[in-house]
XYZ file of C-alpha atoms in Angstrom:
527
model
C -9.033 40.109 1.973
C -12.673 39.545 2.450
C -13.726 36.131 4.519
C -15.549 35.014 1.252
C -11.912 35.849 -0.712
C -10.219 33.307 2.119
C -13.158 30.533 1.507
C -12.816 30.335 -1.880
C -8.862 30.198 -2.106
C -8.591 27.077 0.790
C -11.479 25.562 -1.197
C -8.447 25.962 -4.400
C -5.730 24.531 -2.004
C -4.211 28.047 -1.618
C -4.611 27.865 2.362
C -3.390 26.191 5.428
C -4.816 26.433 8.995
C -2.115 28.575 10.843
C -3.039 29.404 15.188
C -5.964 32.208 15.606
C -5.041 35.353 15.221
C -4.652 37.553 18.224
C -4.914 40.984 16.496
C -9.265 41.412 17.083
C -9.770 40.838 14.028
C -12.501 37.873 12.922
C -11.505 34.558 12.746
C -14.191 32.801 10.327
C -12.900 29.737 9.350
C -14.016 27.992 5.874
C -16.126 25.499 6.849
C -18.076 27.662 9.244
C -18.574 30.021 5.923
C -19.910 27.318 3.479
C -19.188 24.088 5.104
C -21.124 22.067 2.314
C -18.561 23.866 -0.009
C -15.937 23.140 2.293
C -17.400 19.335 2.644
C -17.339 18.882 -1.135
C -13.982 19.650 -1.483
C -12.714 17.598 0.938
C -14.372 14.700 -0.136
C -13.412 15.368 -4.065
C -9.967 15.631 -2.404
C -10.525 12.095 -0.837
C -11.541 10.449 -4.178
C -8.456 11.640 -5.997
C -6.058 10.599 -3.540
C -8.204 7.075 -3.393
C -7.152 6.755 -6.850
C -3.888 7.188 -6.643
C -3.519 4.839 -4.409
C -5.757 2.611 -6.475
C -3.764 2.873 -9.496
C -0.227 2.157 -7.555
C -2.451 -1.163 -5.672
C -3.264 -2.241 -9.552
C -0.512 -1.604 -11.027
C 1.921 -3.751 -8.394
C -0.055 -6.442 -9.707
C -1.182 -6.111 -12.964
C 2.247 -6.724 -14.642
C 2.682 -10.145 -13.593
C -0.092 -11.346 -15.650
C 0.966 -9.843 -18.561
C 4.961 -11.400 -17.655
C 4.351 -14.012 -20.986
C 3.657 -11.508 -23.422
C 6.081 -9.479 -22.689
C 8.783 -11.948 -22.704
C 6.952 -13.348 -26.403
C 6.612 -10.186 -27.885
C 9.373 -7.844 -26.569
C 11.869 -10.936 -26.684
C 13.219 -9.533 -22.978
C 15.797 -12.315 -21.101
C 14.546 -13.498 -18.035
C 17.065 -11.463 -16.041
C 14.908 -8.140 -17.909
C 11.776 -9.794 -16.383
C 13.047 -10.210 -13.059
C 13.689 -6.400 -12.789
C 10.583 -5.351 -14.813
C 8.482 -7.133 -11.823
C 11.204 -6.747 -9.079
C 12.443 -3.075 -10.056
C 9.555 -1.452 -9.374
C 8.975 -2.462 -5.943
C 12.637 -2.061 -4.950
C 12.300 1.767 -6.040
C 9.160 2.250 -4.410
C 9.442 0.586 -1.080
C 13.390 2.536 -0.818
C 11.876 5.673 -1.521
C 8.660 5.351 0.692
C 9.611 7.251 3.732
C 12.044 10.117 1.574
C 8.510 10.439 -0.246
C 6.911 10.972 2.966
C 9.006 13.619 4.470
C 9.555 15.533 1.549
C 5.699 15.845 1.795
C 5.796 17.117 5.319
C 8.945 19.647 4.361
C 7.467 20.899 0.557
C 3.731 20.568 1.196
C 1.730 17.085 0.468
C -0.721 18.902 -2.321
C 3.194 19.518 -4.212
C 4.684 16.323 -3.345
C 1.903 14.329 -4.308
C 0.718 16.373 -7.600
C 4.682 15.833 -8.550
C 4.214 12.046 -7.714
C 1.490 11.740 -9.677
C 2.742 13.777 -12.709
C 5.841 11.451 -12.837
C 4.061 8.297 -12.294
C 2.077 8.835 -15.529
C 5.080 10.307 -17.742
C 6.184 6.665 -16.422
C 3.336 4.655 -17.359
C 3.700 6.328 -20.863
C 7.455 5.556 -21.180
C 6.155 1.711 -20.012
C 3.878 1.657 -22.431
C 5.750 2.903 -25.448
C 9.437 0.840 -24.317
C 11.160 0.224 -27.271
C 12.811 -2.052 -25.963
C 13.139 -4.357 -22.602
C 15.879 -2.226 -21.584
C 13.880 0.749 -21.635
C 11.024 -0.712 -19.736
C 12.659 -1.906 -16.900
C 14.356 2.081 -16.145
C 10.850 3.382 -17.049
C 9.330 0.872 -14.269
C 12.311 2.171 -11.469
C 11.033 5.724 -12.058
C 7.260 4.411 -11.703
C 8.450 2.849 -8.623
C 10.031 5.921 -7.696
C 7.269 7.982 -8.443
C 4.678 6.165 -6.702
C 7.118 6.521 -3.742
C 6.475 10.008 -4.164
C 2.734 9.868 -4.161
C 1.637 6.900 -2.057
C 2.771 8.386 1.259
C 0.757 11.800 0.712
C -2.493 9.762 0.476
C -2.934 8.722 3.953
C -1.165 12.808 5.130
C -3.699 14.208 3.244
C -6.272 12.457 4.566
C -4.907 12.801 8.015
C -3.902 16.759 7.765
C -7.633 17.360 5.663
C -10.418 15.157 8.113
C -11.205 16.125 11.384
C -10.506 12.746 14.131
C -14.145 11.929 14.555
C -14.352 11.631 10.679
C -10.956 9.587 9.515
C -12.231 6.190 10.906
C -15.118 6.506 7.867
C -12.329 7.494 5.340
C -10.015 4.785 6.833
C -12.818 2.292 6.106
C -13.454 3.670 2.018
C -9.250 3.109 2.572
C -9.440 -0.523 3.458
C -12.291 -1.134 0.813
C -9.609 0.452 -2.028
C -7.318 -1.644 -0.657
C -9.360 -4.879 -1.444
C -10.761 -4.110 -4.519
C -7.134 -3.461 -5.792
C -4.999 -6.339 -4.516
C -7.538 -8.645 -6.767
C -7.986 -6.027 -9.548
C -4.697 -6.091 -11.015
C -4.668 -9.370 -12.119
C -8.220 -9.402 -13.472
C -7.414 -6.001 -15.445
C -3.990 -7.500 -16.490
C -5.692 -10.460 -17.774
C -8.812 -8.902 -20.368
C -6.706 -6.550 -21.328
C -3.844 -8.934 -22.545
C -6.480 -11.111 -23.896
C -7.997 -8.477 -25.707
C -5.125 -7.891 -27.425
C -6.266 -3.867 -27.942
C -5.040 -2.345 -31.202
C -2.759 -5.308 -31.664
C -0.404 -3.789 -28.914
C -0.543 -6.928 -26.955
C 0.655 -6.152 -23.121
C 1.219 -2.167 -23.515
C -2.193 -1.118 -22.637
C -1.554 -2.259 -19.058
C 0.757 0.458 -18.225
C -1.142 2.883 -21.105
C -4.378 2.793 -18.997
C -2.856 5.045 -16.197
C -2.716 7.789 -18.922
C -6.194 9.346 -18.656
C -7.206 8.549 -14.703
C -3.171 9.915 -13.884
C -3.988 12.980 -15.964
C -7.138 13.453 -14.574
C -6.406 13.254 -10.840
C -3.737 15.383 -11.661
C -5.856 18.202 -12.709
C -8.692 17.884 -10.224
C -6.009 17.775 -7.215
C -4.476 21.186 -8.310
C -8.124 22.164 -7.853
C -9.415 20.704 -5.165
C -6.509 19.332 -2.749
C -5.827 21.703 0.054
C -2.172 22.024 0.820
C -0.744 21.214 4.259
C 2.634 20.277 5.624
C 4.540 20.179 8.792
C 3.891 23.506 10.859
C 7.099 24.435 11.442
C 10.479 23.845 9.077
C 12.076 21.212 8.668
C 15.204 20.408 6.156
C 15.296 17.178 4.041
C 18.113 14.907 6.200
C 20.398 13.825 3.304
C 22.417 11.211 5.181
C 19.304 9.638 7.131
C 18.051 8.934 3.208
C 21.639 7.645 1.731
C 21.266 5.249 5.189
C 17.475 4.146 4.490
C 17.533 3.668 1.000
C 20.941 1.715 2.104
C 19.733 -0.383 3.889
C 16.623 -1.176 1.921
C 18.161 -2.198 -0.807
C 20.798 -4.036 1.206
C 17.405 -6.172 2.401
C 15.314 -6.279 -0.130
C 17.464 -7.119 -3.346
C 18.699 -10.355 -1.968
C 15.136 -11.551 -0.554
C 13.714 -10.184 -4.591
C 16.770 -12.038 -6.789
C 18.159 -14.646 -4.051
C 15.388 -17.904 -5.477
C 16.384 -16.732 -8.897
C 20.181 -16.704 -7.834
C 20.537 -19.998 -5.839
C 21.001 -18.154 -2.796
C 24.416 -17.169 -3.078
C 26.609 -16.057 0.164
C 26.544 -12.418 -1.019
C 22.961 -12.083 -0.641
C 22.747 -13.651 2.782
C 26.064 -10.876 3.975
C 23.961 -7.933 2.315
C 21.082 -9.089 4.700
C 22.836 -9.352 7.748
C 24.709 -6.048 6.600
C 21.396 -4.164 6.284
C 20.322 -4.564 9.884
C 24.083 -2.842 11.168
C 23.225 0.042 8.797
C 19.735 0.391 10.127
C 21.385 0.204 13.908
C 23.558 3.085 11.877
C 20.489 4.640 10.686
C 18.660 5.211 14.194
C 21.958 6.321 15.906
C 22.502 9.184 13.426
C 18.322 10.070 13.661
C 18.937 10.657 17.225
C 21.929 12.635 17.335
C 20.042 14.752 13.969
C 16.911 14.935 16.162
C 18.740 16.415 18.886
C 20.735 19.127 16.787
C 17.895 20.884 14.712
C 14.930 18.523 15.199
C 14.644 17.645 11.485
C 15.141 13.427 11.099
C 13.921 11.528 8.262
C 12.563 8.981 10.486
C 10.819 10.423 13.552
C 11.973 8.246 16.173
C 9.739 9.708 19.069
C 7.254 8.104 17.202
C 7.934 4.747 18.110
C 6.981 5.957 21.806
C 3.313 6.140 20.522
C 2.354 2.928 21.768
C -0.854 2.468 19.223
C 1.683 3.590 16.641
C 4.524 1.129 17.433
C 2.235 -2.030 18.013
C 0.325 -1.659 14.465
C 4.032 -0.913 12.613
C 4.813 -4.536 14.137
C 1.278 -6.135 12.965
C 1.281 -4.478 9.735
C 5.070 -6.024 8.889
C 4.103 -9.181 9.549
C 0.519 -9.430 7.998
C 2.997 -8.120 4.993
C 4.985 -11.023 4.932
C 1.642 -13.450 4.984
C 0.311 -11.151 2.431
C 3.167 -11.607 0.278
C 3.127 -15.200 0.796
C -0.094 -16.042 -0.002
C -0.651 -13.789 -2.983
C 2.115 -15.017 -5.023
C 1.523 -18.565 -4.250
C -2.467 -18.108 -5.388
C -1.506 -17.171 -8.497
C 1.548 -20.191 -8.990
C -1.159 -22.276 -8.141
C -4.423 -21.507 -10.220
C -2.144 -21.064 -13.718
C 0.331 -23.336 -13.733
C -0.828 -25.890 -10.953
C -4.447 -26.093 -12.446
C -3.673 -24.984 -15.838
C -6.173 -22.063 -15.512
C -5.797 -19.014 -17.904
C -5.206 -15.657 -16.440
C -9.067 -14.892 -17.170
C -9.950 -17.244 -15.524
C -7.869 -16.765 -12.054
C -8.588 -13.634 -11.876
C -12.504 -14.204 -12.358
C -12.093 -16.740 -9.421
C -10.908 -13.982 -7.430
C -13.699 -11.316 -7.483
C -15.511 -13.230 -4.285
C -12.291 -12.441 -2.087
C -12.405 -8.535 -3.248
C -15.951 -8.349 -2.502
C -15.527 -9.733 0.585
C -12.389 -7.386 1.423
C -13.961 -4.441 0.330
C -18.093 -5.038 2.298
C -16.277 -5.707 5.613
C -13.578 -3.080 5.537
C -16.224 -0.679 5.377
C -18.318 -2.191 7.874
C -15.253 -2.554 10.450
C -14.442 1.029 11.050
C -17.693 2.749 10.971
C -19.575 0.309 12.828
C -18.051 -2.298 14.520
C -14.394 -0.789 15.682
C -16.198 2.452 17.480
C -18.339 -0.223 19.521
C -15.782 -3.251 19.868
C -12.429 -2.156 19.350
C -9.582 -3.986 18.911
C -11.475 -7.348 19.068
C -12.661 -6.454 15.813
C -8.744 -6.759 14.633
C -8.492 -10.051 16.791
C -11.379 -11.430 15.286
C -10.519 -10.786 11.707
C -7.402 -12.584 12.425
C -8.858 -15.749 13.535
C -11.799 -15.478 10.655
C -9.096 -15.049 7.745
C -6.767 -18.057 9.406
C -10.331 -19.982 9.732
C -10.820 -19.177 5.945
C -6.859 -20.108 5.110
C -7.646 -23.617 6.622
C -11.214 -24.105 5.085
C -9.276 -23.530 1.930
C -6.414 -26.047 2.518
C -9.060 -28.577 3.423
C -10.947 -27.982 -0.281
C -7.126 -28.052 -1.970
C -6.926 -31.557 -0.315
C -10.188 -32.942 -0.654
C -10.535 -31.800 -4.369
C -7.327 -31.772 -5.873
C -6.625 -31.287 -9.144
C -10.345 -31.146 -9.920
C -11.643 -28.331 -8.097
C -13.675 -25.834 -9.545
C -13.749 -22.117 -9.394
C -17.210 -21.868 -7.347
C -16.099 -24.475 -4.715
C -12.933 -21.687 -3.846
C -15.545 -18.855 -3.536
C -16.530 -19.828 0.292
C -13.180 -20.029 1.781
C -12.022 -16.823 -0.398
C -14.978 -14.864 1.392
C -14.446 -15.997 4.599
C -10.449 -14.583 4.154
C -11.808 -11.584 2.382
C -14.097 -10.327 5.595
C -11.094 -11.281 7.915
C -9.048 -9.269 6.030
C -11.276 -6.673 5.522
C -11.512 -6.335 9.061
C -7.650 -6.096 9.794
C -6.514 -3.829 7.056
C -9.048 -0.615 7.379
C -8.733 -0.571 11.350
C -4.755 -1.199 11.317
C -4.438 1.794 9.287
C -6.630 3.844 12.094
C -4.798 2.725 14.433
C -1.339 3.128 13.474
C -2.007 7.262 12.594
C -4.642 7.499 15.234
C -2.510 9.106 17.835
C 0.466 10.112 15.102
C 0.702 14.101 15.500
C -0.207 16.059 12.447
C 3.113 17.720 12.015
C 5.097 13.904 11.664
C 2.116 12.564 9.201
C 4.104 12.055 6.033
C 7.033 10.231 7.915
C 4.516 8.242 9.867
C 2.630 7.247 6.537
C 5.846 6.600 4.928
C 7.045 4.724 7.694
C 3.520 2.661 7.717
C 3.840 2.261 3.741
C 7.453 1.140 4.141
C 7.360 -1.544 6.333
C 4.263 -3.074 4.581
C 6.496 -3.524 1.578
C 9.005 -4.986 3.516
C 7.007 -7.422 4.743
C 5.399 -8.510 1.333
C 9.279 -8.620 0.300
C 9.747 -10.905 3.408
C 7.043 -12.917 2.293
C 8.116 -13.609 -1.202
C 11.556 -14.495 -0.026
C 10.188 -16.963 2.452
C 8.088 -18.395 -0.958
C 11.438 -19.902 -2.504
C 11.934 -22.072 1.095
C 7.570 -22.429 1.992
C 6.241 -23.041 -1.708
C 9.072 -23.460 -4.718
C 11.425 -25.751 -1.972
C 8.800 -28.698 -2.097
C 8.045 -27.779 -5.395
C 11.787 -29.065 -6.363
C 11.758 -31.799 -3.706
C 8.544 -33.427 -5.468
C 8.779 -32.295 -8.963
C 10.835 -35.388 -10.129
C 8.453 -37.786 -8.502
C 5.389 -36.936 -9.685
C 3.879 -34.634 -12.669
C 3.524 -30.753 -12.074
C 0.197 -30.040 -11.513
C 0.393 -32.152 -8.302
C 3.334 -30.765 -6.894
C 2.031 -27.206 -7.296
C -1.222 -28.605 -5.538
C 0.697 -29.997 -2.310
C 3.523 -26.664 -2.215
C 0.324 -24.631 -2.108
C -1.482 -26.691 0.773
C 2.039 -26.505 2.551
C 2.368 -22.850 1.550
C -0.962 -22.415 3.372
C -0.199 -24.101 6.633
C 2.299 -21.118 6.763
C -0.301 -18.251 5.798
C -2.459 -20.009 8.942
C 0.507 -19.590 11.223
C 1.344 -16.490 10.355
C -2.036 -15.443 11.197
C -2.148 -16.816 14.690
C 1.097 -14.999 15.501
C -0.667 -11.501 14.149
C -3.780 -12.620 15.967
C -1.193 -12.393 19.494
C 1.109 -9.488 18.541
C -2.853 -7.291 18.135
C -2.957 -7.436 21.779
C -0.639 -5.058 22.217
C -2.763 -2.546 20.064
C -4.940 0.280 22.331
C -8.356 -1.689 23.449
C -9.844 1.719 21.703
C -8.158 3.821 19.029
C -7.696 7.232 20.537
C -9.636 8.677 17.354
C -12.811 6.755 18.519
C -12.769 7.713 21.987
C -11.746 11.288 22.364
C -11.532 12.183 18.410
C -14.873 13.982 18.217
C -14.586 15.826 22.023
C -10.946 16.844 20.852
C -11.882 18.288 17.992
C -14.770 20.241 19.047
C -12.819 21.840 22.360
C -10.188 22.653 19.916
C -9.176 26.431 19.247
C -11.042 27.984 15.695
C -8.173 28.362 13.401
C -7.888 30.735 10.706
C -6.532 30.035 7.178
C -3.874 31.943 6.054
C -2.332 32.735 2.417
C 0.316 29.981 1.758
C 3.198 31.656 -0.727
């Protein structure tokens, strides 16, 4: 095979980088044969994962503003709307770090092209749901499927870009990221108001159909495959205990509000935590026998690693809190239509998306971790700034007077959520990337679960201890200001727990001398 033969089959995702050979015979890696080939490809590769990721961001959302015409026009009980919105992030979240490691075991080009496939064949089945019964299984496989997909995007990325280069792609990450968790509801709204082909809320989930089918055709071509170097063997207890576990967590904290709480829910929670203490037992003992654990404990001993898994839980749960409540607030507090909220919104995603870009490529390489700090304090200044217009305005406030505060949260956040990612993977080896993204997908979940259980006590508790007193619109106006008070708290607590991140992500200060004292590799034929 000729050195041009091997270029043009990695540049197909036919190759993986396997040590130099030792034979004498040339090593000529791909990118020193046509590196703007080489270059292309990998950022092709980049924008096709970026979708993904986009479409799984939109479509967690997107569904929620389309809840009333579903329940109008597909006559589904409220239960069947519980687990239409619930069911998909139970799936997803309990399948986030099987996802992940079948990725490092089967190849992340596979895992993720299979993901992908499935989550469109899922969209369709959404779309075209006779019935509400039928939605709600075709929205657990979409969760299940994006579980599939979501944790190859940040293994590709990591297993594809050299170190001195993933703190750029981290920040197009965090900019993604922004533009999604504001897009949903904006996309959900026009295109329930449009009202396309008289199909009322089906082209939500139908819109996935052409950008799915599409990424999944130009990532056969132009994803490279990679995967843990040496084997490893899917641990079939360590995901009976996870997705265990999960479930045992997050399916009281989803249903409990709806439930009243009852004691069943709170045992299942306290129950999860003994089979999570089950959970890391077994991982050890499985580690120990043939080095093949679902969750790769060791890396909890990465310090940069085990410091942003704690951040990133809890900036989940204010996340999750704040989000939800938002949305309580504009429609039914202020009486806004869905258009309208999620016009209101576009200054935050702006804001998200400019400074998440700006953070990693400029201002984390020269500050560090006072750039995470920071964005902590400026998003918890922003939360306050808008409590203080809630209050002062009331029931009266207009859509332009939310923009400032929204933009001053936006740039916080967009500070915190590009650089977090960095520096969670920053010093994750290559071979554990799809359990550490996994691991880093998982917890975020669990903490935007956390949050929306702690809505029933924060926002719907003085909701009911108001509501008979005075008219609705005012209640929702003083259970979001109290809501808020939370968000601000939470963020001080993040702001101290980001001390205990690395002043300087690894990738930042040694990246770019590691990688060019590192050994030439040469691809070889993957069968």
């Amino acid at each position: 095979m000729t050195d041009n033969d091997r270029t043009t089959l990695k540049g197909r995702g036919k190759l993986r980088d396997e040590p130099r050979r030792t034979d004498g015979a040339a090593a000529v890696s791909a990118p020193t044969a046509h590196p703007a080939a080489t270059d292309r490809t990998r950022w092709f590769a980049l924008a096709i994962v970026m979708t993904a990721a986009f479409m799984d961001l939109v479509d967690v959302t997107i569904v929620n503003i389309a809840i009333p015409s579903i329940e109008r026009t597909a006559h589904a009980s409220v239960s069947q709307i519980q687990w239409i919105t619930a069911g998909y992030a139970l799936a997803f979240a309990a399948g986030l770090i099987t996802g992940g490691r079948l990725g490092d075991i089967h190849g992340r080009r596979r895992v993720f092209l299979i993901g992908i496939g499935g989550f469109t064949l899922a969209s369709a089945l959404c779309g075209f749901a006779a019935n509400p019964e039928m939605l709600v299984a075709s929205r657990l496989l979409q969760g299940g499927m994006a579980a599939m997909m979501v944790p190859q995007v940040l293994s590709i990325v990591h297993a594809t870009f050299p170190a001195h280069e993933r703190g750029k792609v981290f920040g197009l990450f965090g900019a993604i990221v922004g533009l999604g968790a504001v897009s949903g509801p904006l996309l959900g709204a026009l295109l329930t108001e449009w009202n396309l082909f008289g199909l009322e809320w089906r082209p939500i989930f139908l819109i996935n159909l052409p950008v799915g089918v599409a990424a999944w055709l130009l990532g056969r071509r132009f994803i490279t495959e990679s995967r843990a170097p040496k084997a490893l063997k899917l641990d079939l207890v360590g995901v009976a205990l996870v997705t265990l576990g999960l479930l045992m967590l997050l399916y009281p904290l989803t249903r409990g509000r709806e439930l009243g709480w009852p004691l069943w829910g709170h045992v299942s929670m306290a129950g999860a935590f003994g089979v999570f203490a089950a959970l890391v037992a077994y991982e050890r003992r499985k580690a120990a026998r043939d080095g093949s654990p679902l969750v790769e404990l060791s890396l909890f001993r990465v310090k940069s690693f085990a410091a942003g898994i704690a951040v990133q839980t809890v900036f989940g749960v204010a996340l999750g809190i704040f989000f939800l409540v938002w949305t309580l607030y504009m429609q039914i507090g202020l009486g806004w239509t869905p258009l309208r909220a999620g016009l209101t919104g576009v200054p935050f995603s702006l804001a998200v998306s400019t400074a998440a870009g700006m953070s990693v490529q400029k201002l984390v390489p020269r500050f560090g971790r006072k750039v995470l700090q920071a964005g902590a304090l400026i998003m918890g200044a922003g939360v306050l700034l808008y409590l203080w217009e809630a209050n002062r305005y009331g029931l009266s406030i207009a859509s332009w007077q939310m923009a400032l505060p929204l933009v001053v949260m936006g740039a916080g956040m967009g500070l915190i959520v590009a650089p977090l990612t960095d520096a969670v993977l920053s010093e994750v080896p290559r071979e554990h990337a799809g359990s550490a993204s996994g691991l880093t997908n998982t917890v975020q979940q669990m903490g935007n679960a956390l949050g929306l259980g702690l809505v029933s006590v924060v926002f719907f508790g003085e909701i009911g201890d108001r509501l008979t007193l005075v008219q609705v619109g005012p209640a929702f106006v003083h259970a979001f200001q109290h809501a808020l008070w939370w968000v601000a708290g939470i963020m001080g607590v993040i702001f101290l727990l980001m001390s205990a991140l690395p002043k300087r992500p690894a990738v930042h200060v040694e990246g770019a001398a590691a990688e060019s004292t590192e050994p030439a590799k040469e691809p070889e034929l993957v069968s």
